[in-house]
Amino acid sequence: MLVYTAKRILLAILVSLTVSALVFSLLYLSGDPATALAGERASQADIMAIRAAYGFDQPVYVQYFKWLAGAVQGEFGESVYFRLPVIDLILERLPVTMTLGVCAMIFALALSIPLGVLAAMYPNSLIDRAALLLAVVGQAMPSFWFALMLIVLFAYWVPILPASGSDSWQHFVLPTIVLGYYATPAFMRLTRTGLLDVLSSDYVRTARAKGLRPAKVLFKHALRNAIIPVVSLAAVQFGFMLTGSIIIETVFALHGAGFLAWESISRSDFPTVQAVLLLFSWFYIILTFLADLLNAWLNPRIRVA
Amino acid sequence: MTPTIKVENLRVSIPLAAGVLHAVRGISFEVAKGETLCLVGESGCGKSLTSLALMDLLPSRAKREADRIELDGADLLKLGERDMAKVRGSTMAMIFQEPMTSLNPAYTIGNQLEEGIRLHKGVSASEARERAVYLLEKVGITGASSRLGQYPHQLSGGLRQRVMIAMALMCGPDLLICDEPTTALDVTIQAQILHLLKDLQREFDMAVILITHDLGIVARVADRVAVMYAGEIIESGDVDEIFSRPTHPYTQGLMNCIPVPGKTAYGERLGTIPGIVPSMIGEMTGCAFANRCAYAEDICLKTLTTRELVPNHAVRCVRAEEVAALNAGLDTATASAGSPA
Ligand SMILES: Nc1ncnc2c1ncn2[C@@H]1O[C@H](COP(=O)(O)OP(=O)(O)OP(=O)(O)O)[C@@H](O)[C@H]1O
Ligand code: SF4
Ligand SMILES: [Mg+2]
């Protein structure tokens, strides 16, 4: 397990570095950053001044390492728009995004795993078909459209929930449903196929031949093995949820980091966009790493690899 | 003395798109304490379904019917799922054909060995552990106590099958069902496992049903044999009797398929049974072997019963006596032809 963990850590660091280089290069993707920052009517002297002030005149790799060194210490420079340290902006917004992400994940798992289990235990039954329908609808429906439908339904027709803002827990209900529902079909189908597979496995037959109670066979012997791929998927989905939160937070005007990224893109606030992207990616990498560890714990065969 | 297991007219059917598959069609047998019954027959003849039917572990679509299934005199047909679960793994245990996949990859050997006895006998964790170590040593696993913490993927196929055997013996069952326990293993390991099963049976005085398609295994471990064909037992009796006087044309065909040391000349062609197994979908009257039998006549397609020719030797063939007589003639003929003039 120790060797395995060390290998995973090394891999995570390599991926983090690659990602940071990519995020950094985004700055140059849209042309000269100094010109963009200075605005359309700036003079050549203004542009030169900005270039010197931001260090854009130094070699690219020097800029990158300075930026990376800062990033590792949580130092992302100053927001061009707010004139405030980027890190403060993000830290202020992050709790909203995290709350939304965690709630959405819990909602998705709490809905999809029991449904997947029921669907696998009674294949082709009414409940299986209903679950399938839910999955098909979930995959076909764009999340912003679903968000708007929910707003119309629960904020206007039956006004029981607020349509926008992030002041109370009620503000999180609709965004959680939209963001969580988006991940539900994949979890549910994976639980169902995984469990169906495992239920017909030889070791489940062995467990039954031992005279174990059906609940013990299901939870101890079957579900534990069926859930392994779901754990990996959950990590990936959480990353997608962060990305998705950019849209959802914008629709519901939830003042989280996703909303900040959206606003900053439209304001050409490079340092902020870079910081949000980098932190989201690193967060995603850490999640994948933790999922790998959890997987190894659930599945002893992986540990030797 | 009541036999450990007594089965009368067991039938297993599976509804399929093409019709109802009658996979096991009215078989009866009994096995006494300390005795080994071998169920032999080619692939698909219903051996595994028979054993799963005894354990009440058939696939959910399959339907089980029987006039009687008694274990230690108790009627298993009357038991509900809860009571049946109490019998499974405690008085009646089973070893499967696939040692590589029959253990749960997520739990240690110790965990899987101990959970059954803790449930059935309510023993403490340390007592269960002691029993597990004792049985692992019995099945010839060295360093037993350190093995308890290992996971299945750390063991070879032969070791896993030994673990499966130990697991089946944890609660001291009266009946042990082994469904092709050595088919997936290589030949040297096969011999060791069979030897082990035989020793354990003697030591624990169990009734054993051993399923195989290998007549060599039958010759080594069986006390009695039941030959299955297309869901029926077509011949059964004491092992010596069946091997020395196989009477059903199918059994004779099977015997001709194996080389006999000292009898089969090097390079001589072994017999094969021409034709294919009939479909078991739908009802069937008369002899199931008729389409492949060299002795088949019109009478064979009428209703047919299993008859005892001599005590402890039953055959399901209307022409058994004639076949036997013809064979005896043949034997004398070959014997005289082979003798020096
Ligand atoms: N779940 C199932 N669904 C449909 N048919 C089945 C099922 N299980 C078994 N059968 C059929 O029932 C018949 C008997 O199967 P069974 O597994 O008992 O054979 P077997 O004698 O054990 O063969 P083998 O030596 O290959 O293990 C076969 O024709 C098989 O195709
Ligand atoms: S009953 Fe007839 S067909 Fe069947 S085995 Fe006997 S002789 Fe052959
Ligand atoms: Mg079989």
XYZ file of C-alpha atoms and ligand atoms in Angstrom:
686
model
C 0.000 0.000 0.000
C 2.910 2.352 0.796
C 4.622 1.865 -2.567
C 1.295 2.268 -4.259
C 0.612 5.542 -2.455
C 4.081 6.880 -3.274
C 3.601 6.080 -6.953
C 0.237 7.824 -6.986
C 1.671 10.919 -5.309
C 4.441 11.123 -7.891
C 1.927 10.801 -10.690
C -0.305 13.472 -9.161
C 2.636 15.907 -8.954
C 3.579 15.314 -12.598
C 0.019 15.884 -13.750
C -0.258 19.028 -11.609
C 2.831 20.496 -13.241
C 1.579 19.733 -16.740
C -1.770 21.294 -15.965
C -0.170 24.393 -14.474
C 1.887 24.888 -17.654
C -1.291 24.592 -19.718
C -3.167 27.064 -17.555
C -0.280 29.463 -17.690
C -0.046 29.291 -21.471
C -3.721 30.287 -21.707
C -2.498 33.803 -20.968
C -0.767 33.946 -24.333
C -3.483 32.153 -26.227
C -5.397 35.344 -26.889
C -2.369 37.350 -28.040
C -0.247 39.815 -26.106
C -1.618 40.087 -22.554
C -0.216 43.579 -22.034
C -2.103 44.943 -25.037
C -5.305 43.298 -23.846
C -4.888 44.642 -20.325
C -4.113 48.156 -21.469
C -7.343 48.376 -23.394
C -8.048 49.407 -27.000
C -7.167 53.076 -26.728
C -3.893 52.748 -24.806
C -0.747 54.316 -26.137
C 2.440 52.386 -26.908
C 4.048 53.838 -23.768
C 1.181 52.582 -21.584
C 1.577 49.109 -23.014
C 5.318 49.130 -22.358
C 4.693 50.268 -18.788
C 2.182 47.455 -18.168
C 4.567 44.969 -19.745
C 7.287 45.985 -17.321
C 4.968 46.154 -14.324
C 3.589 42.621 -14.872
C 6.940 41.207 -15.920
C 5.694 40.312 -19.420
C 9.061 41.477 -20.786
C 10.906 38.625 -19.079
C 11.477 35.243 -20.803
C 8.322 33.090 -20.734
C 9.853 30.327 -18.607
C 10.969 32.843 -15.991
C 7.437 34.218 -15.886
C 6.046 30.705 -15.569
C 8.277 29.690 -12.694
C 7.652 32.951 -10.846
C 3.940 32.473 -11.291
C 4.107 28.803 -10.248
C 6.234 29.591 -7.201
C 3.664 32.170 -6.195
C 0.769 29.795 -6.874
C 2.234 27.073 -4.680
C 2.296 29.582 -1.833
C -1.236 30.731 -2.592
C 0.028 33.936 -4.181
C -1.765 34.631 -7.465
C -1.145 38.340 -7.802
C -3.770 41.024 -7.918
C -7.079 40.995 -9.717
C -6.940 43.432 -12.598
C -10.581 44.319 -12.077
C -11.002 44.397 -8.289
C -7.449 45.537 -7.469
C -7.491 42.976 -4.671
C -5.341 39.892 -4.096
C -6.827 37.096 -6.229
C -6.481 34.580 -3.449
C -8.718 36.644 -1.164
C -11.373 36.842 -3.864
C -11.307 33.102 -4.385
C -11.250 32.194 -0.703
C -14.276 34.388 -0.207
C -16.187 32.640 -3.011
C -14.920 29.073 -2.595
C -17.165 28.040 0.330
C -20.230 28.629 -1.834
C -18.887 26.456 -4.653
C -17.748 23.715 -2.292
C -21.062 23.670 -0.496
C -22.839 23.403 -3.822
C -20.478 20.661 -5.050
C -20.711 18.563 -1.910
C -24.504 18.925 -1.676
C -24.874 18.013 -5.335
C -22.631 14.975 -4.922
C -24.517 13.769 -1.859
C -27.814 14.337 -3.630
C -26.599 12.424 -6.697
C -25.233 9.460 -4.730
C -28.190 9.289 -2.374
C -30.554 9.165 -5.314
C -28.624 6.987 -7.722
C -27.119 4.214 -5.589
C -30.397 3.007 -4.011
C -32.089 3.252 -7.418
C -29.234 1.355 -9.056
C -29.395 -1.353 -6.371
C -33.159 -1.745 -6.736
C -32.863 -1.831 -10.518
C -30.233 -4.568 -10.290
C -32.182 -6.603 -7.750
C -35.345 -6.495 -9.821
C -34.144 -6.267 -13.416
C -36.813 -5.386 -15.975
C -39.279 -4.584 -13.215
C -41.284 -1.367 -13.006
C -38.663 0.249 -10.779
C -35.893 -0.695 -13.220
C -37.796 0.884 -16.101
C -38.556 4.025 -14.109
C -34.873 4.345 -13.228
C -33.930 3.894 -16.866
C -36.365 6.620 -17.874
C -34.856 8.940 -15.291
C -31.419 8.252 -16.707
C -32.431 8.855 -20.317
C -34.169 12.098 -19.436
C -31.220 13.211 -17.309
C -28.780 12.605 -20.109
C -30.892 14.285 -22.765
C -31.762 17.448 -20.839
C -29.308 20.389 -20.940
C -28.663 21.508 -17.382
C -29.257 25.220 -17.988
C -32.670 24.396 -19.428
C -33.472 22.165 -16.470
C -32.362 25.007 -14.179
C -34.683 27.461 -15.905
C -37.579 24.966 -15.712
C -37.041 24.544 -11.979
C -36.900 28.299 -11.507
C -40.174 28.731 -13.385
C -41.745 25.914 -11.390
C -40.543 26.599 -7.845
C -39.828 30.304 -7.887
C -42.779 31.600 -9.925
C -45.628 29.108 -10.234
C -45.238 27.643 -6.773
C -43.011 30.254 -5.146
C -41.460 28.232 -2.353
C -37.790 28.676 -3.243
C -35.680 31.704 -4.220
C -34.582 31.944 -7.847
C -31.233 33.587 -7.290
C -28.708 34.667 -4.690
C -26.716 32.753 -2.075
C -27.786 34.076 1.309
C -29.644 31.121 2.829
C -29.762 27.351 2.490
C -32.921 27.670 0.411
C -30.811 29.304 -2.262
C -28.852 26.094 -2.616
C -31.777 23.716 -3.100
C -32.443 24.247 -6.795
C -28.765 24.517 -7.846
C -28.020 21.307 -5.905
C -30.816 19.458 -7.686
C -29.726 20.648 -11.115
C -26.034 19.989 -10.597
C -26.616 16.667 -8.788
C -29.220 15.349 -11.187
C -26.751 15.837 -13.989
C -24.465 13.187 -12.419
C -27.245 10.802 -11.346
C -27.768 8.766 -14.547
C -24.117 7.745 -14.828
C -23.922 6.672 -11.168
C -27.169 4.778 -11.393
C -26.344 2.873 -14.563
C -22.899 2.005 -13.251
C -24.301 0.764 -9.939
C -26.909 -1.295 -11.764
C -24.563 -2.962 -14.281
C -21.863 -3.451 -11.675
C -24.235 -5.038 -9.213
C -25.953 -7.238 -11.810
C -22.544 -8.498 -12.792
C -21.469 -9.151 -9.234
C -24.774 -10.774 -8.233
C -24.242 -13.485 -10.831
C -20.613 -13.968 -9.806
C -19.259 -17.175 -8.341
C -18.309 -15.587 -5.034
C -21.827 -14.358 -4.422
C -22.995 -17.924 -5.034
C -20.376 -19.043 -2.487
C -21.705 -16.515 0.002
C -25.241 -17.817 -0.500
C -24.029 -21.412 -0.228
C -22.642 -20.479 3.184
C -26.176 -19.708 4.294
C -25.640 -15.976 4.785
C -28.721 -13.779 4.993
C -29.717 -12.063 1.731
C -28.967 -8.610 3.183
C -25.478 -9.718 4.188
C -24.870 -11.234 0.767
C -26.002 -8.001 -0.874
C -24.210 -5.467 1.287
C -21.082 -7.307 2.333
C -20.289 -9.467 -0.669
C -21.963 -7.835 -3.653
C -22.215 -4.077 -3.153
C -18.671 -3.618 -1.933
C -17.320 -4.950 -5.216
C -19.964 -3.314 -7.376
C -19.285 0.115 -5.881
C -15.590 0.240 -6.859
C -16.107 1.772 -10.312
C -18.666 4.188 -8.827
C -15.998 5.580 -6.496
C -13.686 6.366 -9.404
C -16.533 7.889 -11.329
C -17.543 10.034 -8.346
C -14.124 11.708 -8.337
C -14.316 12.426 -12.051
C -17.887 13.647 -11.719
C -16.941 15.977 -8.910
C -14.461 17.596 -11.257
C -17.185 17.939 -13.882
C -19.450 19.415 -11.239
C -16.926 22.149 -10.544
C -16.911 22.954 -14.238
C -20.674 22.681 -14.303
C -20.891 25.028 -11.341
C -19.643 27.818 -13.613
C -22.917 27.522 -15.565
C -25.177 26.714 -12.637
C -23.799 29.474 -10.422
C -24.289 31.915 -13.261
C -27.902 30.851 -13.884
C -28.769 31.063 -10.184
C -26.473 34.047 -9.499
C -24.814 32.073 -6.708
C -21.713 34.009 -5.730
C -19.239 31.152 -5.867
C -15.886 30.635 -7.534
C -17.546 29.413 -10.719
C -19.477 32.650 -11.010
C -16.243 34.537 -10.341
C -14.512 32.682 -13.178
C -17.387 33.533 -15.511
C -17.312 37.213 -14.578
C -13.530 37.369 -14.824
C -13.474 35.852 -18.298
C -15.793 38.566 -19.545
C -13.659 41.199 -17.800
C -10.319 39.886 -19.153
C -9.194 39.507 -15.547
C -6.346 37.089 -16.388
C -4.858 36.535 -12.946
C -8.238 35.595 -11.526
C -9.182 33.277 -14.401
C -5.821 31.543 -14.195
C -6.064 31.123 -10.458
C -9.565 29.662 -10.535
C -8.651 27.272 -13.354
C -5.460 26.163 -11.635
C -7.137 25.628 -8.279
C -10.037 23.722 -9.844
C -7.563 21.474 -11.705
C -5.430 20.847 -8.661
C -8.473 20.118 -6.631
C -9.557 17.654 -9.297
C -6.151 15.954 -9.234
C -6.249 15.612 -5.460
C -9.727 14.090 -5.701
C -8.595 11.531 -8.257
C -5.663 10.686 -6.015
C -7.939 10.167 -3.017
C -10.312 8.076 -5.135
C -7.388 5.880 -6.156
C -6.473 5.349 -2.522
C -10.059 4.564 -1.582
C -10.250 2.149 -4.496
C -7.100 0.406 -3.404
C -8.547 0.031 0.035
C -11.799 -1.396 -1.365
C -10.064 -3.650 -3.843
C -6.963 -5.401 -2.481
C -5.903 -6.541 -5.950
C -5.003 -2.967 -6.931
C -2.677 -2.422 -3.988
C 0.142 -4.510 -5.410
C 0.226 -2.589 -8.685
C -30.239 -46.472 9.055
C -31.652 -43.395 7.325
C -29.472 -42.159 4.497
C -27.943 -38.698 4.936
C -29.605 -37.475 1.774
C -32.553 -39.039 -0.005
C -33.857 -37.620 -3.271
C -36.932 -38.884 -5.063
C -38.084 -37.835 -8.505
C -36.247 -34.530 -8.655
C -37.109 -32.336 -11.613
C -35.666 -28.987 -12.667
C -37.172 -26.994 -15.496
C -36.233 -23.626 -16.978
C -38.665 -21.663 -19.129
C -36.872 -20.415 -22.242
C -38.021 -18.515 -25.312
C -38.060 -21.756 -27.321
C -40.072 -23.675 -24.697
C -39.555 -25.257 -21.309
C -36.143 -26.840 -20.831
C -36.500 -29.978 -18.711
C -32.905 -30.069 -17.585
C -33.332 -32.621 -14.798
C -36.073 -35.139 -15.428
C -37.038 -37.197 -12.439
C -33.898 -38.459 -10.795
C -33.704 -40.358 -7.505
C -30.753 -41.348 -5.357
C -29.581 -41.573 -1.804
C -26.223 -41.323 -0.109
C -25.381 -42.721 3.309
C -22.981 -41.436 5.897
C -19.374 -42.110 4.924
C -20.314 -42.948 1.361
C -19.313 -41.261 -1.919
C -21.755 -41.113 -4.799
C -20.324 -39.982 -8.118
C -22.655 -38.310 -10.578
C -21.099 -38.726 -14.022
C -22.218 -37.531 -17.406
C -21.192 -35.321 -20.265
C -21.397 -31.550 -20.270
C -24.944 -30.190 -20.103
C -26.608 -33.358 -18.794
C -27.832 -31.544 -15.683
C -25.240 -32.372 -13.036
C -24.740 -28.847 -11.737
C -28.452 -28.070 -11.725
C -29.012 -31.230 -9.679
C -26.537 -30.111 -7.030
C -27.843 -26.545 -6.992
C -31.370 -27.941 -6.628
C -30.314 -29.770 -3.462
C -28.909 -26.541 -2.020
C -31.947 -24.602 -3.278
C -29.583 -22.243 -5.074
C -30.953 -22.645 -8.586
C -31.017 -19.621 -10.893
C -34.165 -17.642 -10.120
C -35.927 -18.657 -13.349
C -35.407 -22.364 -12.765
C -38.219 -24.335 -11.129
C -37.551 -27.205 -8.751
C -40.015 -30.028 -8.123
C -39.534 -33.282 -6.266
C -41.466 -35.956 -4.427
C -38.935 -35.918 -1.653
C -35.663 -34.324 -0.656
C -34.633 -35.375 2.821
C -31.493 -34.433 4.683
C -30.884 -36.453 7.852
C -34.557 -37.412 7.690
C -35.777 -33.795 7.597
C -37.889 -32.688 4.645
C -36.081 -29.874 2.826
C -39.015 -29.217 0.509
C -41.021 -27.857 3.422
C -38.391 -25.321 4.462
C -38.810 -21.631 3.687
C -35.878 -19.509 2.570
C -34.890 -18.573 6.137
C -34.778 -22.139 7.403
C -33.090 -23.344 4.245
C -30.359 -20.738 4.808
C -29.739 -22.323 8.219
C -29.131 -25.687 6.551
C -26.874 -24.280 3.834
C -23.285 -24.131 4.874
C -23.987 -25.887 8.160
C -25.440 -29.392 7.593
C -24.994 -29.294 3.847
C -22.051 -27.609 2.150
C -20.860 -27.272 -1.408
C -17.595 -26.850 -3.296
C -17.698 -25.365 -6.759
C -15.976 -25.969 -10.049
C -14.304 -22.544 -10.246
C -11.753 -22.073 -7.463
C -10.314 -18.953 -9.110
C -13.527 -16.952 -8.873
C -15.389 -18.543 -5.979
C -13.714 -16.442 -3.294
C -14.572 -12.780 -2.803
C -11.565 -10.675 -3.890
C -12.351 -7.945 -1.363
C -12.026 -9.941 1.861
C -9.276 -11.942 3.498
C -9.326 -15.733 3.557
C -9.831 -15.604 7.324
C -12.839 -13.338 7.082
C -14.497 -15.598 4.506
C -13.708 -18.784 6.389
C -15.017 -17.489 9.681
C -18.241 -15.717 8.753
C -20.251 -18.915 8.173
C -19.478 -20.592 11.475
C -19.967 -17.361 13.394
C -23.446 -17.084 11.903
C -24.501 -20.736 12.192
C -22.893 -21.741 15.469
C -22.637 -18.331 17.115
C -19.051 -19.004 18.171
C -16.662 -16.257 19.242
C -14.165 -14.684 16.858
C -11.250 -16.510 18.438
C -13.009 -19.882 18.336
C -13.848 -19.335 14.674
C -10.236 -18.416 14.007
C -8.999 -21.525 15.794
C -11.295 -23.721 13.720
C -10.153 -21.987 10.521
C -6.490 -22.578 11.333
C -7.220 -26.195 12.246
C -9.000 -26.830 8.943
C -6.450 -24.973 6.822
C -3.830 -27.275 8.304
C -6.100 -30.253 7.646
C -6.381 -29.355 3.968
C -2.607 -29.176 3.790
C -1.962 -25.447 3.822
C 1.285 -24.588 5.559
C 1.624 -21.499 7.726
C -2.139 -21.537 8.201
C -2.428 -18.701 10.695
C -0.495 -16.292 8.463
C -2.700 -17.265 5.494
C -5.787 -15.961 7.260
C -4.744 -12.381 6.552
C -4.122 -13.012 2.852
C -6.417 -12.120 0.005
C -7.572 -14.626 -2.635
C -5.426 -13.070 -5.362
C -2.354 -13.992 -3.356
C -3.134 -17.725 -3.626
C -2.798 -20.173 -6.516
C -5.794 -22.078 -7.903
C -4.905 -25.240 -6.013
C -4.586 -23.344 -2.736
C -7.873 -21.546 -3.327
C -9.644 -24.853 -3.852
C -8.142 -26.095 -0.586
C -9.467 -22.961 1.077
C -12.895 -23.655 -0.456
C -12.782 -27.179 0.951
C -11.806 -25.888 4.380
C -14.615 -23.344 4.154
C -17.151 -26.059 3.335
C -16.016 -28.074 6.347
C -16.117 -25.198 8.873
C -19.461 -26.177 10.352
C -18.876 -29.927 10.076
C -21.507 -30.704 7.410
C -23.164 -34.116 7.123
C -23.354 -33.798 3.353
C -20.641 -32.370 1.131
C -21.451 -31.681 -2.516
C -18.450 -31.250 -4.807
C -19.285 -29.995 -8.299
C -16.279 -30.861 -10.465
C -13.870 -29.719 -7.759
C -10.756 -30.448 -9.795
C -11.744 -29.691 -13.392
C -10.098 -26.261 -13.364
C -6.859 -27.535 -11.850
C -3.865 -29.196 -13.477
C -3.396 -32.946 -13.207
C -0.960 -33.203 -10.302
C -3.005 -30.800 -8.194
C -6.150 -32.742 -9.171
C -4.732 -35.918 -7.702
C -3.776 -34.173 -4.451
C -7.195 -32.582 -4.027
C -9.046 -35.847 -4.680
C -6.831 -37.637 -2.218
C -7.503 -34.927 0.321
C -11.270 -35.108 -0.177
C -11.203 -38.864 0.326
C -9.175 -38.536 3.541
C -11.388 -35.810 4.923
C -14.501 -37.809 4.161
C -13.168 -40.740 6.161
C -12.066 -38.543 9.016
C -15.311 -36.566 9.291
C -17.550 -39.449 8.204
C -19.547 -37.378 5.718
C -21.808 -38.305 2.860
C -20.223 -36.979 -0.329
C -21.763 -36.314 -3.727
C -19.000 -35.812 -6.230
C -19.871 -34.542 -9.669
C -17.512 -35.202 -12.544
C -17.336 -36.075 -16.203
C -14.102 -37.973 -15.684
C -14.431 -41.751 -15.293
C -10.871 -41.894 -14.003
C -11.935 -39.833 -10.994
C -14.963 -42.058 -10.491
C -12.784 -45.141 -10.386
C -10.586 -43.545 -7.714
C -13.081 -42.105 -5.286
C -16.594 -43.505 -5.803
C -18.393 -46.076 -3.712
C -21.397 -45.834 -5.967
C -21.943 -44.297 -9.408
C -24.940 -42.708 -11.075
C -24.533 -42.107 -14.802
C -26.573 -39.190 -16.098
C -27.713 -38.630 -19.635
C -29.973 -35.779 -20.800
C -31.294 -35.052 -17.326
C -31.896 -38.656 -16.265
C -29.920 -41.228 -14.323
C -29.664 -44.033 -16.857
C -27.561 -46.434 -14.842
C -26.464 -46.609 -11.233
C -24.902 -49.027 -8.817
C -21.778 -50.004 -6.932
C -18.644 -48.766 -8.599
C -17.108 -52.218 -9.157
C -20.339 -53.573 -10.602
C -20.728 -50.646 -13.033
C -17.113 -50.765 -14.171
C -17.073 -54.530 -14.620
C -20.548 -54.871 -16.118
C -21.642 -51.588 -17.719
C -25.058 -52.487 -19.128
C -26.676 -49.380 -20.530
C -25.468 -48.782 -24.098
C -24.562 -45.187 -23.130
C -22.450 -46.299 -20.177
C -20.740 -48.816 -22.415
C -20.051 -46.058 -24.904
C -18.543 -43.921 -22.134
C -16.309 -46.781 -20.987
C -15.076 -47.282 -24.543
C -14.027 -43.639 -24.626
C -11.346 -44.144 -22.002
C -8.162 -46.101 -22.496
C -7.747 -49.089 -20.184
C -4.207 -49.890 -19.101
C -3.214 -53.331 -20.351
C -6.299 -53.659 -22.529
C -6.106 -50.766 -24.981
C -3.262 -51.278 -27.429
C -1.002 -48.330 -28.195
C -2.377 -46.360 -31.139
C -5.741 -48.095 -31.013
C -8.666 -45.801 -31.713
C -10.785 -45.020 -28.701
C -14.520 -45.301 -29.120
C -16.713 -42.301 -29.672
C -20.464 -42.142 -29.336
C -21.912 -41.033 -32.652
C -24.814 -38.600 -32.816
C -25.786 -35.687 -30.591
C -27.609 -35.258 -27.285
C -31.338 -34.694 -27.859
C -32.865 -31.327 -27.084
C -34.267 -31.279 -23.576
C -36.881 -28.690 -24.489
C -40.419 -30.045 -24.244
C -41.684 -33.439 -23.118
C -39.853 -36.594 -24.046
C -41.220 -40.145 -24.067
C -39.242 -43.295 -24.252
C -35.489 -43.613 -24.122
C -33.527 -40.366 -24.357
C -30.586 -42.231 -25.878
C -32.633 -43.864 -28.657
C -31.393 -41.567 -31.441
C -27.795 -42.627 -30.794
C -28.235 -46.194 -29.634
C -27.021 -49.096 -31.774
C -29.602 -51.371 -30.111
C -32.602 -49.071 -30.499
C -35.933 -50.647 -31.533
C -39.544 -49.510 -31.607
C -40.130 -50.683 -28.058
C -37.532 -48.172 -26.832
C -39.820 -45.258 -27.691
C -42.546 -46.488 -25.321
C -42.750 -45.483 -21.672
C -39.720 -46.708 -19.849
C -38.794 -47.418 -16.237
C -35.632 -47.834 -14.259
C -35.193 -51.460 -13.221
C -32.870 -53.230 -10.857
C -31.108 -56.008 -12.761
C -29.250 -57.336 -9.760
C -29.264 -55.803 -6.270
C -27.405 -52.482 -6.334
C -27.374 -52.186 -10.106
C -30.241 -50.307 -11.774
C -30.584 -49.571 -15.482
C -32.982 -47.457 -17.499
C -33.116 -49.509 -20.702
C -35.899 -51.838 -21.842
C -33.458 -54.077 -23.656
C -30.886 -54.243 -20.878
C -30.910 -58.055 -20.621
C -30.602 -58.514 -24.372
C -27.812 -55.949 -24.563
C -26.024 -57.708 -21.719
C -26.425 -61.070 -23.416
C -25.185 -59.738 -26.744
C -22.196 -58.235 -24.991
C -21.405 -61.426 -23.135
C -21.462 -63.204 -26.513
C -19.201 -60.538 -27.954
C -16.788 -60.856 -25.081
C -16.563 -64.618 -25.515
C -16.105 -64.114 -29.230
C -13.242 -61.641 -28.792
C -11.748 -63.789 -26.092
C -11.710 -66.902 -28.323
C -10.522 -64.931 -31.326
C -7.713 -63.496 -29.247
C -6.625 -66.818 -27.780
C -3.852 -68.676 -29.566
C -5.050 -71.553 -31.765
N -29.385 -20.424 -16.024
C -29.680 -21.233 -17.051
N -30.484 -20.794 -18.035
C -30.776 -21.589 -19.074
N -30.322 -22.827 -19.231
C -29.521 -23.326 -18.284
C -29.144 -22.555 -17.148
N -28.308 -23.295 -16.380
C -28.181 -24.473 -17.022
N -28.901 -24.505 -18.155
C -29.010 -25.633 -19.102
O -29.387 -26.770 -18.371
C -28.669 -27.900 -18.823
C -27.956 -28.574 -17.674
O -26.982 -27.683 -17.164
P -25.942 -28.092 -16.046
O -25.187 -26.873 -15.709
O -26.616 -28.775 -14.934
O -24.990 -29.102 -16.810
P -23.741 -29.899 -16.271
O -24.063 -31.322 -16.376
O -23.330 -29.394 -14.935
O -22.649 -29.551 -17.362
P -21.102 -29.205 -17.188
O -20.377 -30.499 -17.171
O -20.807 -28.419 -18.426
O -20.939 -28.396 -15.939
C -27.748 -27.419 -19.916
O -28.349 -27.722 -21.160
C -27.682 -25.955 -19.732
O -27.531 -25.314 -20.972
S -33.888 -48.407 -24.259
Fe -33.422 -48.948 -26.338
S -32.586 -47.115 -27.224
Fe -32.536 -46.876 -25.048
S -30.555 -47.552 -24.453
Fe -31.903 -49.319 -24.244
S -31.712 -50.312 -26.190
Fe -30.875 -48.300 -26.496
Mg -21.613 -28.242 -14.243
